């Protein structure tokens, strides 16, 4: 198991063969990889959680896109967080060129925010929660801006060559989903211990997530919406029909 929090690192690892399954990769990362000609296919869904993707600032005065003009903002490129920033700026007819955007992993971004070397940070999940508890100012989250779809992805080559592994993976996912549903308290306690958070924090964040693995029509529409957005904002060079991304 490799812990990779950058979408670019994830898709590069899949393309190089260093990993065979991306168990939690953002839609924008999948689209960017596919647009660059990589073999990447969506097996099923991991989560949807727009409220868990956030932009935090160390200045309370930052309350609008205009307040970010000229500011240094860090976060992982080619990810849901990157899309969040571009979408938020677009609400004021601004582009990413209007800010000083620095590509950093989530841990690096949080460290930079704590160290004061950046003005705002794109954070997600437990790291975003920690930022809120430290008193950083929430500029925006992803609600109404991004679908924040996280998927499970493999290469088509691996999918076709190893159906027995794919079957085991899907069975394991079903078992995990069943355990969370039937043993919710225990599942949240396990999560709290793994993330070194108190149980109240995990319970609060859990409410932000939909962990259904089923690929819905809304998910497919969300992928296409993200791809169209990325094309319109110059993040990919050509339009992409995202229906080709699904193995089923």
PDB file of C-alpha atoms in Angstrom:
ATOM      1  CA  UNK A   1       0.000   0.000   0.000  1.00  0.00           C
ATOM      2  CA  UNK A   2       1.385   3.385  -1.016  1.00  0.00           C
ATOM      3  CA  UNK A   3       0.029   6.591   0.502  1.00  0.00           C
ATOM      4  CA  UNK A   4      -0.116   9.084  -2.349  1.00  0.00           C
ATOM      5  CA  UNK A   5      -2.096  12.284  -1.729  1.00  0.00           C
ATOM      6  CA  UNK A   6      -1.273  14.012  -5.018  1.00  0.00           C
ATOM      7  CA  UNK A   7      -3.444  13.135  -8.004  1.00  0.00           C
ATOM      8  CA  UNK A   8      -0.471  13.533 -10.325  1.00  0.00           C
ATOM      9  CA  UNK A   9       1.607  11.134  -8.216  1.00  0.00           C
ATOM     10  CA  UNK A  10      -1.255   8.637  -8.181  1.00  0.00           C
ATOM     11  CA  UNK A  11      -1.805   8.576 -11.927  1.00  0.00           C
ATOM     12  CA  UNK A  12       1.939   8.526 -12.638  1.00  0.00           C
ATOM     13  CA  UNK A  13       2.317   5.517 -10.337  1.00  0.00           C
ATOM     14  CA  UNK A  14      -0.485   3.727 -12.183  1.00  0.00           C
ATOM     15  CA  UNK A  15       0.992   4.563 -15.593  1.00  0.00           C
ATOM     16  CA  UNK A  16       4.461   3.358 -14.570  1.00  0.00           C
ATOM     17  CA  UNK A  17       3.124   0.102 -13.158  1.00  0.00           C
ATOM     18  CA  UNK A  18       4.342   0.862  -9.632  1.00  0.00           C
ATOM     19  CA  UNK A  19       0.746   0.436  -8.444  1.00  0.00           C
ATOM     20  CA  UNK A  20      -2.103  -1.448 -10.066  1.00  0.00           C
ATOM     21  CA  UNK A  21      -5.114   0.059  -8.286  1.00  0.00           C
ATOM     22  CA  UNK A  22      -5.826   3.665  -7.347  1.00  0.00           C
ATOM     23  CA  UNK A  23      -8.092   3.273  -4.352  1.00  0.00           C
ATOM     24  CA  UNK A  24      -9.324   6.839  -4.110  1.00  0.00           C
ATOM     25  CA  UNK A  25      -8.390   9.130  -7.007  1.00  0.00           C
ATOM     26  CA  UNK A  26     -10.125  12.375  -7.947  1.00  0.00           C
ATOM     27  CA  UNK A  27     -12.171  12.707 -11.118  1.00  0.00           C
ATOM     28  CA  UNK A  28     -10.024  15.566 -12.391  1.00  0.00           C
ATOM     29  CA  UNK A  29      -6.867  13.471 -11.974  1.00  0.00           C
ATOM     30  CA  UNK A  30      -8.412  10.596 -13.944  1.00  0.00           C
ATOM     31  CA  UNK A  31      -9.517  12.969 -16.698  1.00  0.00           C
ATOM     32  CA  UNK A  32      -6.132  14.691 -16.928  1.00  0.00           C
ATOM     33  CA  UNK A  33      -4.367  11.330 -17.142  1.00  0.00           C
ATOM     34  CA  UNK A  34      -6.740  10.043 -19.839  1.00  0.00           C
ATOM     35  CA  UNK A  35      -6.464  13.299 -21.790  1.00  0.00           C
ATOM     36  CA  UNK A  36      -2.691  12.806 -21.858  1.00  0.00           C
ATOM     37  CA  UNK A  37      -3.114   9.365 -23.400  1.00  0.00           C
ATOM     38  CA  UNK A  38      -2.631   7.183 -20.327  1.00  0.00           C
ATOM     39  CA  UNK A  39      -4.421   3.866 -19.887  1.00  0.00           C
ATOM     40  CA  UNK A  40      -6.752   4.568 -16.955  1.00  0.00           C
ATOM     41  CA  UNK A  41     -10.259   3.259 -16.351  1.00  0.00           C
ATOM     42  CA  UNK A  42     -12.799   3.724 -13.564  1.00  0.00           C
ATOM     43  CA  UNK A  43     -13.742   0.508 -11.803  1.00  0.00           C
ATOM     44  CA  UNK A  44     -16.298   2.011  -9.419  1.00  0.00           C
ATOM     45  CA  UNK A  45     -16.785   4.874  -6.993  1.00  0.00           C
ATOM     46  CA  UNK A  46     -15.032   5.625  -3.708  1.00  0.00           C
ATOM     47  CA  UNK A  47     -16.875   8.706  -2.446  1.00  0.00           C
ATOM     48  CA  UNK A  48     -18.560  12.019  -3.167  1.00  0.00           C
ATOM     49  CA  UNK A  49     -17.821  14.817  -0.717  1.00  0.00           C
ATOM     50  CA  UNK A  50     -17.883  18.439  -1.956  1.00  0.00           C
ATOM     51  CA  UNK A  51     -18.055  19.807   1.591  1.00  0.00           C
ATOM     52  CA  UNK A  52     -14.822  18.014   2.536  1.00  0.00           C
ATOM     53  CA  UNK A  53     -12.764  19.955  -0.036  1.00  0.00           C
ATOM     54  CA  UNK A  54     -11.853  23.371   1.310  1.00  0.00           C
ATOM     55  CA  UNK A  55      -9.879  26.548   0.813  1.00  0.00           C
ATOM     56  CA  UNK A  56      -8.501  27.988   4.065  1.00  0.00           C
ATOM     57  CA  UNK A  57      -6.718  31.272   4.649  1.00  0.00           C
ATOM     58  CA  UNK A  58      -4.666  32.631   7.508  1.00  0.00           C
ATOM     59  CA  UNK A  59      -6.424  35.978   7.022  1.00  0.00           C
ATOM     60  CA  UNK A  60     -10.025  36.488   8.176  1.00  0.00           C
ATOM     61  CA  UNK A  61     -10.349  39.352   5.699  1.00  0.00           C
ATOM     62  CA  UNK A  62     -10.273  36.902   2.767  1.00  0.00           C
ATOM     63  CA  UNK A  63     -13.968  36.390   2.091  1.00  0.00           C
ATOM     64  CA  UNK A  64     -14.334  36.568  -1.698  1.00  0.00           C
ATOM     65  CA  UNK A  65     -12.451  35.605  -4.865  1.00  0.00           C
ATOM     66  CA  UNK A  66     -11.352  39.220  -5.279  1.00  0.00           C
ATOM     67  CA  UNK A  67      -9.677  39.072  -1.880  1.00  0.00           C
ATOM     68  CA  UNK A  68      -7.429  36.325  -3.274  1.00  0.00           C
ATOM     69  CA  UNK A  69      -6.075  38.439  -6.126  1.00  0.00           C
ATOM     70  CA  UNK A  70      -2.272  38.343  -6.013  1.00  0.00           C
ATOM     71  CA  UNK A  71      -2.255  35.972  -3.034  1.00  0.00           C
ATOM     72  CA  UNK A  72      -0.088  32.845  -2.852  1.00  0.00           C
ATOM     73  CA  UNK A  73      -2.291  29.748  -2.791  1.00  0.00           C
ATOM     74  CA  UNK A  74      -1.004  26.175  -2.574  1.00  0.00           C
ATOM     75  CA  UNK A  75      -2.544  22.796  -3.294  1.00  0.00           C
ATOM     76  CA  UNK A  76      -2.128  19.695  -5.468  1.00  0.00           C
ATOM     77  CA  UNK A  77      -2.456  20.338  -9.208  1.00  0.00           C
ATOM     78  CA  UNK A  78      -4.771  18.258 -11.378  1.00  0.00           C
ATOM     79  CA  UNK A  79      -7.070  17.393  -8.479  1.00  0.00           C
ATOM     80  CA  UNK A  80     -10.524  18.186  -7.128  1.00  0.00           C
ATOM     81  CA  UNK A  81      -8.874  20.895  -5.028  1.00  0.00           C
ATOM     82  CA  UNK A  82      -7.336  22.479  -8.116  1.00  0.00           C
ATOM     83  CA  UNK A  83     -10.766  22.443  -9.754  1.00  0.00           C
ATOM     84  CA  UNK A  84     -12.263  23.986  -6.614  1.00  0.00           C
ATOM     85  CA  UNK A  85      -9.882  26.940  -6.788  1.00  0.00           C
ATOM     86  CA  UNK A  86     -10.484  27.564 -10.483  1.00  0.00           C
ATOM     87  CA  UNK A  87     -14.268  27.245 -10.022  1.00  0.00           C
ATOM     88  CA  UNK A  88     -14.281  29.632  -7.073  1.00  0.00           C
ATOM     89  CA  UNK A  89     -12.224  32.234  -8.914  1.00  0.00           C
ATOM     90  CA  UNK A  90     -14.501  31.897 -11.945  1.00  0.00           C
ATOM     91  CA  UNK A  91     -17.483  33.086  -9.880  1.00  0.00           C
ATOM     92  CA  UNK A  92     -15.832  36.522  -9.983  1.00  0.00           C
ATOM     93  CA  UNK A  93     -14.652  36.232 -13.607  1.00  0.00           C
ATOM     94  CA  UNK A  94     -11.119  35.576 -12.375  1.00  0.00           C
ATOM     95  CA  UNK A  95      -8.687  32.899 -13.480  1.00  0.00           C
ATOM     96  CA  UNK A  96      -5.843  31.088 -11.777  1.00  0.00           C
ATOM     97  CA  UNK A  97      -3.526  33.614 -13.452  1.00  0.00           C
ATOM     98  CA  UNK A  98      -4.915  36.217 -11.028  1.00  0.00           C
ATOM     99  CA  UNK A  99      -3.295  34.438  -8.067  1.00  0.00           C
ATOM    100  CA  UNK A 100       0.105  32.944  -7.369  1.00  0.00           C
ATOM    101  CA  UNK A 101      -0.736  29.240  -7.461  1.00  0.00           C
ATOM    102  CA  UNK A 102       1.870  26.797  -6.123  1.00  0.00           C
ATOM    103  CA  UNK A 103       1.584  23.058  -6.759  1.00  0.00           C
ATOM    104  CA  UNK A 104       2.081  21.190  -3.467  1.00  0.00           C
ATOM    105  CA  UNK A 105       0.840  17.968  -1.915  1.00  0.00           C
ATOM    106  CA  UNK A 106      -1.747  18.284   0.860  1.00  0.00           C
ATOM    107  CA  UNK A 107       0.762  17.666   3.706  1.00  0.00           C
ATOM    108  CA  UNK A 108       3.202  20.174   2.187  1.00  0.00           C
ATOM    109  CA  UNK A 109       0.390  22.680   1.742  1.00  0.00           C
ATOM    110  CA  UNK A 110      -0.691  22.374   5.372  1.00  0.00           C
ATOM    111  CA  UNK A 111       2.904  22.776   6.539  1.00  0.00           C
ATOM    112  CA  UNK A 112       3.275  25.890   4.366  1.00  0.00           C
ATOM    113  CA  UNK A 113       0.079  27.348   5.822  1.00  0.00           C
ATOM    114  CA  UNK A 114       1.293  26.651   9.367  1.00  0.00           C
ATOM    115  CA  UNK A 115       4.666  28.185   8.529  1.00  0.00           C
ATOM    116  CA  UNK A 116       3.118  31.317   7.046  1.00  0.00           C
ATOM    117  CA  UNK A 117       4.801  31.003   3.657  1.00  0.00           C
ATOM    118  CA  UNK A 118       1.455  30.959   1.791  1.00  0.00           C
ATOM    119  CA  UNK A 119      -1.713  33.022   2.127  1.00  0.00           C
ATOM    120  CA  UNK A 120      -4.252  30.261   1.503  1.00  0.00           C
ATOM    121  CA  UNK A 121      -4.322  26.480   1.341  1.00  0.00           C
ATOM    122  CA  UNK A 122      -6.366  23.929  -0.569  1.00  0.00           C
ATOM    123  CA  UNK A 123      -7.036  21.111   1.894  1.00  0.00           C
ATOM    124  CA  UNK A 124      -9.310  18.092   2.132  1.00  0.00           C
ATOM    125  CA  UNK A 125     -10.588  15.525   4.609  1.00  0.00           C
ATOM    126  CA  UNK A 126      -8.873  15.225   7.978  1.00  0.00           C
ATOM    127  CA  UNK A 127      -6.298  17.890   7.102  1.00  0.00           C
ATOM    128  CA  UNK A 128      -9.059  20.387   6.335  1.00  0.00           C
ATOM    129  CA  UNK A 129     -10.741  19.522   9.619  1.00  0.00           C
ATOM    130  CA  UNK A 130      -7.492  20.132  11.493  1.00  0.00           C
ATOM    131  CA  UNK A 131      -7.166  23.528   9.808  1.00  0.00           C
ATOM    132  CA  UNK A 132     -10.665  24.493  10.944  1.00  0.00           C
ATOM    133  CA  UNK A 133      -9.891  23.478  14.529  1.00  0.00           C
ATOM    134  CA  UNK A 134      -6.687  25.527  14.455  1.00  0.00           C
ATOM    135  CA  UNK A 135      -8.736  28.608  13.697  1.00  0.00           C
ATOM    136  CA  UNK A 136      -7.870  29.176  10.050  1.00  0.00           C
ATOM    137  CA  UNK A 137     -10.532  31.047   8.107  1.00  0.00           C
ATOM    138  CA  UNK A 138     -12.678  28.989   5.712  1.00  0.00           C
ATOM    139  CA  UNK A 139     -12.867  30.846   2.421  1.00  0.00           C
ATOM    140  CA  UNK A 140     -15.051  28.263   0.678  1.00  0.00           C
ATOM    141  CA  UNK A 141     -15.758  24.572   0.427  1.00  0.00           C
ATOM    142  CA  UNK A 142     -16.770  22.625  -2.657  1.00  0.00           C
ATOM    143  CA  UNK A 143     -20.543  22.742  -2.272  1.00  0.00           C
ATOM    144  CA  UNK A 144     -22.074  24.173  -5.421  1.00  0.00           C
ATOM    145  CA  UNK A 145     -18.659  24.410  -7.083  1.00  0.00           C
ATOM    146  CA  UNK A 146     -17.467  20.833  -7.673  1.00  0.00           C
ATOM    147  CA  UNK A 147     -18.941  17.342  -7.558  1.00  0.00           C
ATOM    148  CA  UNK A 148     -15.861  16.116  -5.669  1.00  0.00           C
ATOM    149  CA  UNK A 149     -16.089  12.617  -7.095  1.00  0.00           C
ATOM    150  CA  UNK A 150     -13.448  10.162  -5.928  1.00  0.00           C
ATOM    151  CA  UNK A 151     -13.147   6.924  -7.878  1.00  0.00           C
ATOM    152  CA  UNK A 152     -11.368   3.579  -7.811  1.00  0.00           C
ATOM    153  CA  UNK A 153      -9.275   3.240 -10.965  1.00  0.00           C
ATOM    154  CA  UNK A 154      -7.165   0.633 -12.736  1.00  0.00           C
ATOM    155  CA  UNK A 155      -5.688   0.282 -16.184  1.00  0.00           C
ATOM    156  CA  UNK A 156      -7.771  -1.486 -18.816  1.00  0.00           C
ATOM    157  CA  UNK A 157      -4.821  -3.801 -19.385  1.00  0.00           C
ATOM    158  CA  UNK A 158      -4.822  -4.881 -15.733  1.00  0.00           C
ATOM    159  CA  UNK A 159      -8.616  -5.173 -15.667  1.00  0.00           C
ATOM    160  CA  UNK A 160      -8.613  -7.534 -18.639  1.00  0.00           C
ATOM    161  CA  UNK A 161      -5.568  -9.534 -17.522  1.00  0.00           C
ATOM    162  CA  UNK A 162      -6.598 -10.147 -13.903  1.00  0.00           C
ATOM    163  CA  UNK A 163     -10.365 -10.645 -13.557  1.00  0.00           C
ATOM    164  CA  UNK A 164      -9.817 -12.747 -10.421  1.00  0.00           C
ATOM    165  CA  UNK A 165      -8.090  -9.840  -8.651  1.00  0.00           C
ATOM    166  CA  UNK A 166     -10.770  -7.396  -9.787  1.00  0.00           C
ATOM    167  CA  UNK A 167     -13.422  -9.753  -8.404  1.00  0.00           C
ATOM    168  CA  UNK A 168     -11.615 -10.008  -5.050  1.00  0.00           C
ATOM    169  CA  UNK A 169     -11.259  -6.243  -4.865  1.00  0.00           C
ATOM    170  CA  UNK A 170     -14.958  -5.690  -5.525  1.00  0.00           C
ATOM    171  CA  UNK A 171     -15.868  -8.347  -2.950  1.00  0.00           C
ATOM    172  CA  UNK A 172     -13.641  -6.612  -0.406  1.00  0.00           C
ATOM    173  CA  UNK A 173     -15.308  -3.290  -1.156  1.00  0.00           C
ATOM    174  CA  UNK A 174     -18.725  -4.845  -0.601  1.00  0.00           C
ATOM    175  CA  UNK A 175     -17.518  -6.287   2.709  1.00  0.00           C
ATOM    176  CA  UNK A 176     -16.180  -2.884   3.800  1.00  0.00           C
ATOM    177  CA  UNK A 177     -19.453  -1.156   2.868  1.00  0.00           C
ATOM    178  CA  UNK A 178     -21.451  -3.755   4.752  1.00  0.00           C
ATOM    179  CA  UNK A 179     -19.212  -3.429   7.829  1.00  0.00           C
ATOM    180  CA  UNK A 180     -19.553   0.374   7.864  1.00  0.00           C
ATOM    181  CA  UNK A 181     -23.339   0.100   7.589  1.00  0.00           C
ATOM    182  CA  UNK A 182     -23.787  -2.650  10.173  1.00  0.00           C
ATOM    183  CA  UNK A 183     -20.992  -1.679  12.580  1.00  0.00           C
ATOM    184  CA  UNK A 184     -20.920   2.086  12.137  1.00  0.00           C
ATOM    185  CA  UNK A 185     -19.671   2.942  15.630  1.00  0.00           C
ATOM    186  CA  UNK A 186     -16.782   0.488  15.410  1.00  0.00           C
ATOM    187  CA  UNK A 187     -15.918   1.656  11.882  1.00  0.00           C
ATOM    188  CA  UNK A 188     -15.745   5.280  13.047  1.00  0.00           C
ATOM    189  CA  UNK A 189     -13.594   4.307  16.041  1.00  0.00           C
ATOM    190  CA  UNK A 190     -11.169   2.468  13.727  1.00  0.00           C
ATOM    191  CA  UNK A 191     -11.020   5.544  11.499  1.00  0.00           C
ATOM    192  CA  UNK A 192     -10.431   7.883  14.438  1.00  0.00           C
ATOM    193  CA  UNK A 193      -7.528   5.744  15.642  1.00  0.00           C
ATOM    194  CA  UNK A 194      -5.984   5.488  12.171  1.00  0.00           C
ATOM    195  CA  UNK A 195      -6.215   9.248  11.575  1.00  0.00           C
ATOM    196  CA  UNK A 196      -5.310  10.161  15.163  1.00  0.00           C
ATOM    197  CA  UNK A 197      -8.499  12.201  15.541  1.00  0.00           C
ATOM    198  CA  UNK A 198     -11.097  12.276  18.272  1.00  0.00           C
ATOM    199  CA  UNK A 199     -14.300  10.406  17.555  1.00  0.00           C
ATOM    200  CA  UNK A 200     -16.372  13.614  17.427  1.00  0.00           C
ATOM    201  CA  UNK A 201     -14.234  14.857  14.541  1.00  0.00           C
ATOM    202  CA  UNK A 202     -14.698  11.644  12.570  1.00  0.00           C
ATOM    203  CA  UNK A 203     -18.447  11.629  13.200  1.00  0.00           C
ATOM    204  CA  UNK A 204     -18.680  15.207  11.937  1.00  0.00           C
ATOM    205  CA  UNK A 205     -16.673  14.497   8.774  1.00  0.00           C
ATOM    206  CA  UNK A 206     -18.462  11.211   8.093  1.00  0.00           C
ATOM    207  CA  UNK A 207     -21.640  13.181   7.490  1.00  0.00           C
ATOM    208  CA  UNK A 208     -19.930  14.938   4.557  1.00  0.00           C
ATOM    209  CA  UNK A 209     -19.350  11.728   2.594  1.00  0.00           C
ATOM    210  CA  UNK A 210     -21.352   9.382   0.397  1.00  0.00           C
ATOM    211  CA  UNK A 211     -19.313   6.164   0.209  1.00  0.00           C
ATOM    212  CA  UNK A 212     -21.575   4.226  -2.168  1.00  0.00           C
ATOM    213  CA  UNK A 213     -19.430   2.340  -4.690  1.00  0.00           C
ATOM    214  CA  UNK A 214     -22.163   2.221  -7.334  1.00  0.00           C
ATOM    215  CA  UNK A 215     -21.578   4.296 -10.463  1.00  0.00           C
ATOM    216  CA  UNK A 216     -24.723   6.390 -10.930  1.00  0.00           C
ATOM    217  CA  UNK A 217     -25.892   8.483 -13.849  1.00  0.00           C
ATOM    218  CA  UNK A 218     -25.188  11.521 -11.662  1.00  0.00           C
ATOM    219  CA  UNK A 219     -21.584  10.337 -11.268  1.00  0.00           C
ATOM    220  CA  UNK A 220     -21.214   9.964 -15.024  1.00  0.00           C
ATOM    221  CA  UNK A 221     -22.694  13.413 -15.551  1.00  0.00           C
ATOM    222  CA  UNK A 222     -20.312  14.759 -12.912  1.00  0.00           C
ATOM    223  CA  UNK A 223     -17.300  13.314 -14.727  1.00  0.00           C
ATOM    224  CA  UNK A 224     -18.418  14.915 -17.984  1.00  0.00           C
ATOM    225  CA  UNK A 225     -19.074  18.239 -16.259  1.00  0.00           C
ATOM    226  CA  UNK A 226     -15.567  18.183 -14.785  1.00  0.00           C
ATOM    227  CA  UNK A 227     -14.004  17.271 -18.138  1.00  0.00           C
ATOM    228  CA  UNK A 228     -15.868  20.090 -19.888  1.00  0.00           C
ATOM    229  CA  UNK A 229     -14.796  22.501 -17.179  1.00  0.00           C
ATOM    230  CA  UNK A 230     -11.164  21.427 -17.486  1.00  0.00           C
ATOM    231  CA  UNK A 231     -11.244  21.906 -21.262  1.00  0.00           C
ATOM    232  CA  UNK A 232     -12.857  25.338 -20.995  1.00  0.00           C
ATOM    233  CA  UNK A 233     -10.217  26.425 -18.497  1.00  0.00           C
ATOM    234  CA  UNK A 234      -7.242  25.099 -20.454  1.00  0.00           C
ATOM    235  CA  UNK A 235      -6.468  22.240 -18.054  1.00  0.00           C
ATOM    236  CA  UNK A 236      -6.775  19.751 -20.938  1.00  0.00           C
ATOM    237  CA  UNK A 237      -6.156  20.544 -24.604  1.00  0.00           C
ATOM    238  CA  UNK A 238      -9.029  18.646 -26.223  1.00  0.00           C
ATOM    239  CA  UNK A 239     -12.586  17.801 -25.253  1.00  0.00           C
ATOM    240  CA  UNK A 240     -12.965  14.381 -23.660  1.00  0.00           C
ATOM    241  CA  UNK A 241     -15.961  12.055 -23.813  1.00  0.00           C
ATOM    242  CA  UNK A 242     -15.785  10.619 -20.303  1.00  0.00           C
ATOM    243  CA  UNK A 243     -17.999   7.635 -21.154  1.00  0.00           C
ATOM    244  CA  UNK A 244     -14.795   5.964 -22.422  1.00  0.00           C
ATOM    245  CA  UNK A 245     -13.379   6.043 -18.889  1.00  0.00           C
ATOM    246  CA  UNK A 246     -15.677   3.393 -17.457  1.00  0.00           C
ATOM    247  CA  UNK A 247     -14.736  -0.290 -17.718  1.00  0.00           C
ATOM    248  CA  UNK A 248     -18.377  -1.376 -17.433  1.00  0.00           C
TER     249      UNK A 248
END
